[in-house]
CSV table of C-alpha atoms in Angstrom, one decimal:
chain,number,residue,atom,x,y,z
S,245,HIS,CA,6.8,25.1,-29.8
S,246,PHE,CA,9.9,24.4,-31.9
S,247,PRO,CA,9.8,25.2,-35.7
S,248,GLY,CA,8.4,22.3,-37.6
S,249,THR,CA,6.6,20.7,-34.6
S,250,ARG,CA,3.2,20.4,-36.3
S,251,LYS,CA,4.8,19.0,-39.5
S,252,THR,CA,6.7,16.5,-37.6
S,253,TYR,CA,3.5,15.2,-35.9
S,254,GLN,CA,1.6,15.3,-39.1
S,255,GLN,CA,4.2,13.1,-40.9
S,256,ALA,CA,4.4,10.6,-38.1
S,257,ASP,CA,2.4,7.4,-38.5
S,258,HIS,CA,2.1,7.0,-34.7
S,259,VAL,CA,2.9,9.1,-31.7
S,260,PHE,CA,3.7,7.5,-28.3
S,261,CYS,CA,2.9,10.0,-25.4
S,262,GLY,CA,4.7,9.7,-22.1
S,263,SER,CA,1.7,10.9,-20.0
S,264,ARG,CA,-2.1,11.2,-20.5
S,265,HIS,CA,-1.7,14.9,-19.9
S,266,THR,CA,0.6,15.2,-22.8
S,267,ARG,CA,-1.8,13.2,-25.1
S,268,GLN,CA,-4.7,15.4,-24.0
S,269,GLU,CA,-2.6,18.6,-24.8
S,270,LEU,CA,-1.7,17.2,-28.3
S,271,GLU,CA,-5.3,16.4,-29.0
S,272,VAL,CA,-6.4,19.9,-28.2
S,273,GLN,CA,-3.5,21.6,-30.2
S,274,TYR,CA,-3.6,19.1,-33.1
S,275,PRO,CA,-7.1,17.6,-33.4
S,276,GLU,CA,-6.1,15.8,-36.6
S,277,LEU,CA,-3.6,13.6,-34.6
S,278,SER,CA,-6.2,12.0,-32.4
S,279,GLN,CA,-6.1,8.7,-34.2
S,280,LYS,CA,-2.3,8.6,-34.1
S,281,LEU,CA,-1.8,9.2,-30.3
S,282,GLU,CA,-1.2,6.4,-27.8
S,283,TRP,CA,-0.4,6.7,-24.1
S,284,MET,CA,2.6,4.7,-23.0
S,285,PRO,CA,3.9,5.7,-19.6
S,286,GLU,CA,7.6,6.5,-19.6
S,287,ASN,CA,8.4,4.2,-16.6
S,288,GLY,CA,8.6,0.5,-16.6
S,289,ILE,CA,10.0,-2.5,-14.8
S,290,GLU,CA,12.1,-5.5,-15.7
S,291,GLU,CA,10.2,-8.7,-15.9
S,292,LYS,CA,12.7,-10.4,-13.7
S,293,GLU,CA,12.0,-7.9,-11.0
S,294,ILE,CA,8.3,-8.9,-10.6
S,295,PHE,CA,7.9,-10.3,-7.1
S,296,LYS,CA,6.4,-13.7,-6.5
S,297,LEU,CA,3.6,-12.5,-4.3
S,298,ILE,CA,2.1,-14.2,-1.3
S,299,SER,CA,-0.4,-12.9,1.2
S,300,LEU,CA,1.3,-11.1,4.1
S,301,HIS,CA,0.0,-11.2,7.6
S,302,HIS,CA,2.1,-8.8,9.6
S,303,GLN,CA,1.3,-8.1,13.3
S,304,CYS,CA,1.9,-4.5,12.4
S,305,LEU,CA,1.3,-2.6,9.2
S,306,ARG,CA,4.7,-2.0,7.3
S,307,LEU,CA,5.0,1.4,5.5
S,308,CYS,CA,7.7,2.8,3.4
S,309,PHE,CA,8.6,6.1,1.8
S,310,VAL,CA,11.2,5.9,-1.1
S,311,GLY,CA,12.4,9.1,-2.7
S,312,ARG,CA,14.6,12.2,-2.5
S,313,LEU,CA,14.2,14.0,0.9
S,314,VAL,CA,13.0,17.3,-0.5
S,315,PRO,CA,9.9,19.3,0.6
S,316,TYR,CA,7.7,18.6,-2.4
S,317,LYS,CA,8.0,14.8,-2.0
S,318,GLY,CA,6.0,15.0,1.3
S,319,CYS,CA,7.9,12.7,3.6
S,320,ASP,CA,7.1,15.1,6.5
S,321,LEU,CA,3.4,14.5,5.8
S,322,VAL,CA,3.9,10.8,6.2
S,323,LEU,CA,5.5,11.3,9.5
S,324,LYS,CA,2.7,13.5,10.7
S,325,ALA,CA,0.2,11.0,9.7
S,326,LEU,CA,2.0,8.2,11.5
S,327,ALA,CA,2.2,10.3,14.6
S,328,LYS,CA,-1.5,11.0,14.3
S,329,VAL,CA,-2.5,7.3,14.4
S,330,ALA,CA,0.2,6.5,17.0
S,331,SER,CA,-1.5,9.1,19.3
S,332,MET,CA,-4.7,7.2,19.0
S,333,GLY,CA,-3.4,4.2,20.9
S,334,MET,CA,-2.1,2.3,17.8
S,335,LYS,CA,1.6,2.9,18.2
S,336,ASN,CA,2.4,-0.7,18.1
S,337,PHE,CA,0.6,-1.4,14.9
S,338,PHE,CA,2.7,0.6,12.4
S,339,LYS,CA,6.4,0.7,11.3
S,340,LEU,CA,7.8,3.1,8.7
S,341,GLU,CA,11.1,2.7,6.6
S,342,VAL,CA,12.3,5.8,4.9
S,343,VAL,CA,14.7,5.3,2.0
S,344,GLY,CA,16.4,8.1,0.4
S,345,ASP,CA,18.7,11.1,1.0
S,346,GLY,CA,18.5,14.9,0.6
S,347,PRO,CA,18.7,18.2,2.2
S,348,GLU,CA,15.7,17.5,4.4
S,349,ARG,CA,17.0,14.4,6.0
S,350,ASN,CA,18.2,15.9,9.3
S,351,ALA,CA,15.1,18.0,9.6
S,352,LEU,CA,12.9,14.9,9.2
S,353,ILE,CA,14.8,12.9,11.8
S,354,ARG,CA,14.3,15.8,14.2
S,355,LEU,CA,10.6,15.9,13.2
S,356,ALA,CA,10.2,12.3,14.0
S,357,ARG,CA,11.8,12.8,17.5
S,358,SER,CA,9.5,15.8,18.2
S,359,LEU,CA,6.5,13.8,17.2
S,360,LYS,CA,7.7,11.0,19.5
S,361,ILE,CA,7.6,8.3,16.8
S,362,GLU,CA,11.5,7.9,16.3
S,363,ASP,CA,11.0,4.3,17.5
S,364,LEU,CA,8.6,3.6,14.7
S,365,VAL,CA,10.7,5.1,11.9
S,366,THR,CA,13.9,3.8,10.3
S,367,PHE,CA,15.9,6.2,8.1
S,368,HIS,CA,18.1,4.1,5.8
S,369,GLY,CA,19.6,6.9,3.7
S,370,TRP,CA,20.6,6.0,0.2
S,371,GLN,CA,20.2,2.3,-0.7
S,372,SER,CA,21.1,0.2,-3.8
S,373,ARG,CA,18.3,-0.9,-6.1
S,374,GLU,CA,18.4,-4.4,-4.7
S,375,GLU,CA,18.0,-3.0,-1.1
S,376,VAL,CA,15.1,-0.8,-2.2
S,377,PHE,CA,13.3,-3.7,-3.7
S,378,ALA,CA,13.9,-5.7,-0.5
S,379,VAL,CA,12.2,-2.9,1.4
S,380,PHE,CA,9.3,-3.0,-1.0
S,381,GLN,CA,8.9,-6.7,-0.7
S,382,ARG,CA,8.5,-6.5,3.1
S,383,SER,CA,6.2,-3.4,3.0
S,384,ASP,CA,2.5,-3.3,2.7
S,385,LEU,CA,2.2,0.4,1.6
S,386,LEU,CA,4.3,2.9,-0.2
S,387,VAL,CA,3.2,6.2,1.2
S,388,PHE,CA,4.2,8.7,-1.5
S,389,PRO,CA,2.4,12.0,-1.3
S,390,SER,CA,4.7,13.7,-3.8
S,391,ARG,CA,3.1,17.0,-5.1
S,392,ARG,CA,5.2,17.1,-8.3
S,393,GLU,CA,5.9,13.8,-10.2
S,394,PHE,CA,5.7,13.5,-13.9
S,395,GLY,CA,6.5,9.7,-14.2
S,396,GLY,CA,6.5,8.1,-10.7
S,397,GLY,CA,8.9,5.2,-11.5
S,398,VAL,CA,9.1,4.4,-7.7
S,399,VAL,CA,5.3,3.6,-7.9
S,400,VAL,CA,5.8,1.0,-10.6
S,401,GLU,CA,8.7,-0.6,-8.7
S,402,ALA,CA,6.6,-0.8,-5.5
S,403,MET,CA,3.7,-2.3,-7.3
S,404,ALA,CA,6.0,-4.9,-8.9
S,405,CYS,CA,6.6,-6.0,-5.3
S,406,GLY,CA,2.9,-6.0,-4.3
S,407,CYS,CA,3.5,-2.9,-2.2
S,408,VAL,CA,0.3,-0.8,-2.6
S,409,PRO,CA,0.9,2.9,-3.3
S,410,VAL,CA,-0.7,5.8,-1.5
S,411,VAL,CA,-0.5,8.7,-3.9
S,412,LEU,CA,-1.9,12.1,-4.7
S,413,ALA,CA,-4.5,12.0,-7.6
S,414,HIS,CA,-2.2,14.0,-9.7
S,415,GLY,CA,0.6,13.5,-12.3
S,416,GLY,CA,2.3,10.3,-13.2
S,417,PRO,CA,1.5,8.3,-10.0
S,418,ASP,CA,-2.2,9.0,-10.7
S,419,GLU,CA,-2.0,8.0,-14.3
S,420,ILE,CA,-0.3,4.7,-13.6
S,421,THR,CA,-2.6,3.6,-10.7
S,422,GLY,CA,-6.3,2.9,-10.5
S,423,GLU,CA,-8.8,2.7,-7.7
S,424,ASP,CA,-8.4,-1.0,-7.3
S,425,ASP,CA,-4.6,-1.1,-7.1
S,426,ALA,CA,-3.8,2.0,-5.0
S,427,PHE,CA,-5.1,4.6,-2.5
S,428,LYS,CA,-5.5,8.0,-4.0
S,429,ILE,CA,-5.8,11.4,-2.2
S,430,ASN,CA,-7.7,14.2,-3.9
S,431,SER,CA,-6.1,17.1,-2.2
S,432,PHE,CA,-3.0,19.3,-2.2
S,433,ASP,CA,-3.7,20.8,1.2
S,434,PRO,CA,-1.1,19.4,3.7
S,435,ARG,CA,-3.6,19.0,6.5
S,436,SER,CA,-6.1,17.2,4.3
S,437,ILE,CA,-3.3,14.9,3.0
S,438,VAL,CA,-2.2,14.0,6.6
S,439,GLU,CA,-5.8,13.4,7.6
S,440,ARG,CA,-6.4,11.1,4.6
S,441,ILE,CA,-3.2,9.2,5.1
S,442,SER,CA,-4.2,8.6,8.6
S,443,ASP,CA,-7.6,7.3,7.6
S,444,ILE,CA,-6.0,4.9,5.0
S,445,LEU,CA,-3.7,3.5,7.7
S,446,ILE,CA,-6.4,2.8,10.1
S,447,GLU,CA,-8.6,1.3,7.3
S,448,CYS,CA,-5.8,-1.0,6.2
S,449,ARG,CA,-5.2,-2.1,9.7
S,450,ALA,CA,-8.9,-2.8,10.2
S,451,GLN,CA,-9.5,-4.5,6.8
S,452,PRO,CA,-6.4,-6.5,5.8
S,453,GLN,CA,-8.4,-8.5,3.2
S,454,ARG,CA,-9.1,-5.2,1.2
S,455,LEU,CA,-5.4,-4.3,1.4
S,456,ASN,CA,-4.4,-7.9,0.1
S,457,LYS,CA,-6.8,-7.5,-2.9
S,458,LYS,CA,-5.2,-4.2,-3.8
S,459,ARG,CA,-1.7,-5.9,-3.4
S,460,PHE,CA,-2.5,-8.6,-6.0
S,461,ARG,CA,-4.1,-6.0,-8.3
S,462,ALA,CA,-1.0,-3.8,-8.1
S,463,LEU,CA,1.2,-6.7,-9.0
S,464,ALA,CA,-1.0,-7.3,-12.1
S,465,THR,CA,-0.7,-3.7,-13.1
S,466,ALA,CA,3.1,-3.8,-12.8
S,467,LYS,CA,3.1,-6.8,-15.2
S,468,GLU,CA,1.4,-4.7,-17.8
S,469,LEU,CA,4.3,-2.1,-17.5
S,470,THR,CA,7.3,-4.3,-18.0
S,471,TRP,CA,9.9,-3.0,-20.6
S,472,GLU,CA,9.3,-6.4,-22.4
S,473,SER,CA,5.6,-5.8,-22.9
S,474,LYS,CA,6.1,-2.2,-23.9
S,475,ALA,CA,8.7,-3.3,-26.5
S,476,LEU,CA,6.3,-5.9,-27.9
S,477,ARG,CA,3.7,-3.2,-28.2
S,478,MET,CA,6.1,-0.9,-30.2
S,479,VAL,CA,7.0,-3.8,-32.5
S,480,GLU,CA,3.3,-4.5,-33.1
S,481,VAL,CA,2.7,-0.9,-34.0
S,482,TYR,CA,5.7,-0.8,-36.3
S,483,ARG,CA,4.5,-4.0,-38.1
S,484,ASN,CA,1.0,-2.5,-38.5
S,485,ILE,CA,2.5,0.6,-40.0
S,486,GLN,CA,4.6,-1.5,-42.4
S,487,GLY,CA,1.5,-3.4,-43.5
S,488,ARG,CA,-0.3,-0.2,-44.3
S,489,VAL,CA,2.6,1.2,-46.2
S,490,ALA,CA,3.2,-2.0,-48.1
């Protein structure tokens, strides 16, 4: 820790923590701070970007992956899960859009070909924010098995469009989501992750009503994470502190 860290926390009237993990660490290291700590996720969304959601009834389940194409983000696992369900006679029931660029892009394109799912996958490369939101709005699931993600802003953005996240039960995506607005995978093992994603895809295809419930709940969660609502909360805290000091 930097010199003066404890004193800084002790003199603060309120401490906003960017993650639940950070809050837990501070509670352990500085038990006297427990009443001052409040979790406020670092990511948010503009209120104007919240999508006016309607129930979707696609003939096929629309999936998307949005993120930098590097190994720890797990796009290869998404492709393998898609190939698994396609091999079970459900090839016409799923489509995947991959948004993002990075050193793994060419390898992922080759992987899709080797798995014989290149006709199910569209690699868009880098897209503008407006184009990314358009992808979210026409997608049912954001399949995002990233193994290292502190904030997970892409998860909030997807939820703001009613696109239900499929994430690992770890890090920022796990903290932002709940069981009623996302699908969570309790594993870091690549084979287990592929297996679980496959199961989720089959389940969503078989039970669209459950997916729709999660979509509306995801949208509600995103509304709680707008920059406007977070700013109002900070103003509320500041006024409470002013009242105590006065």
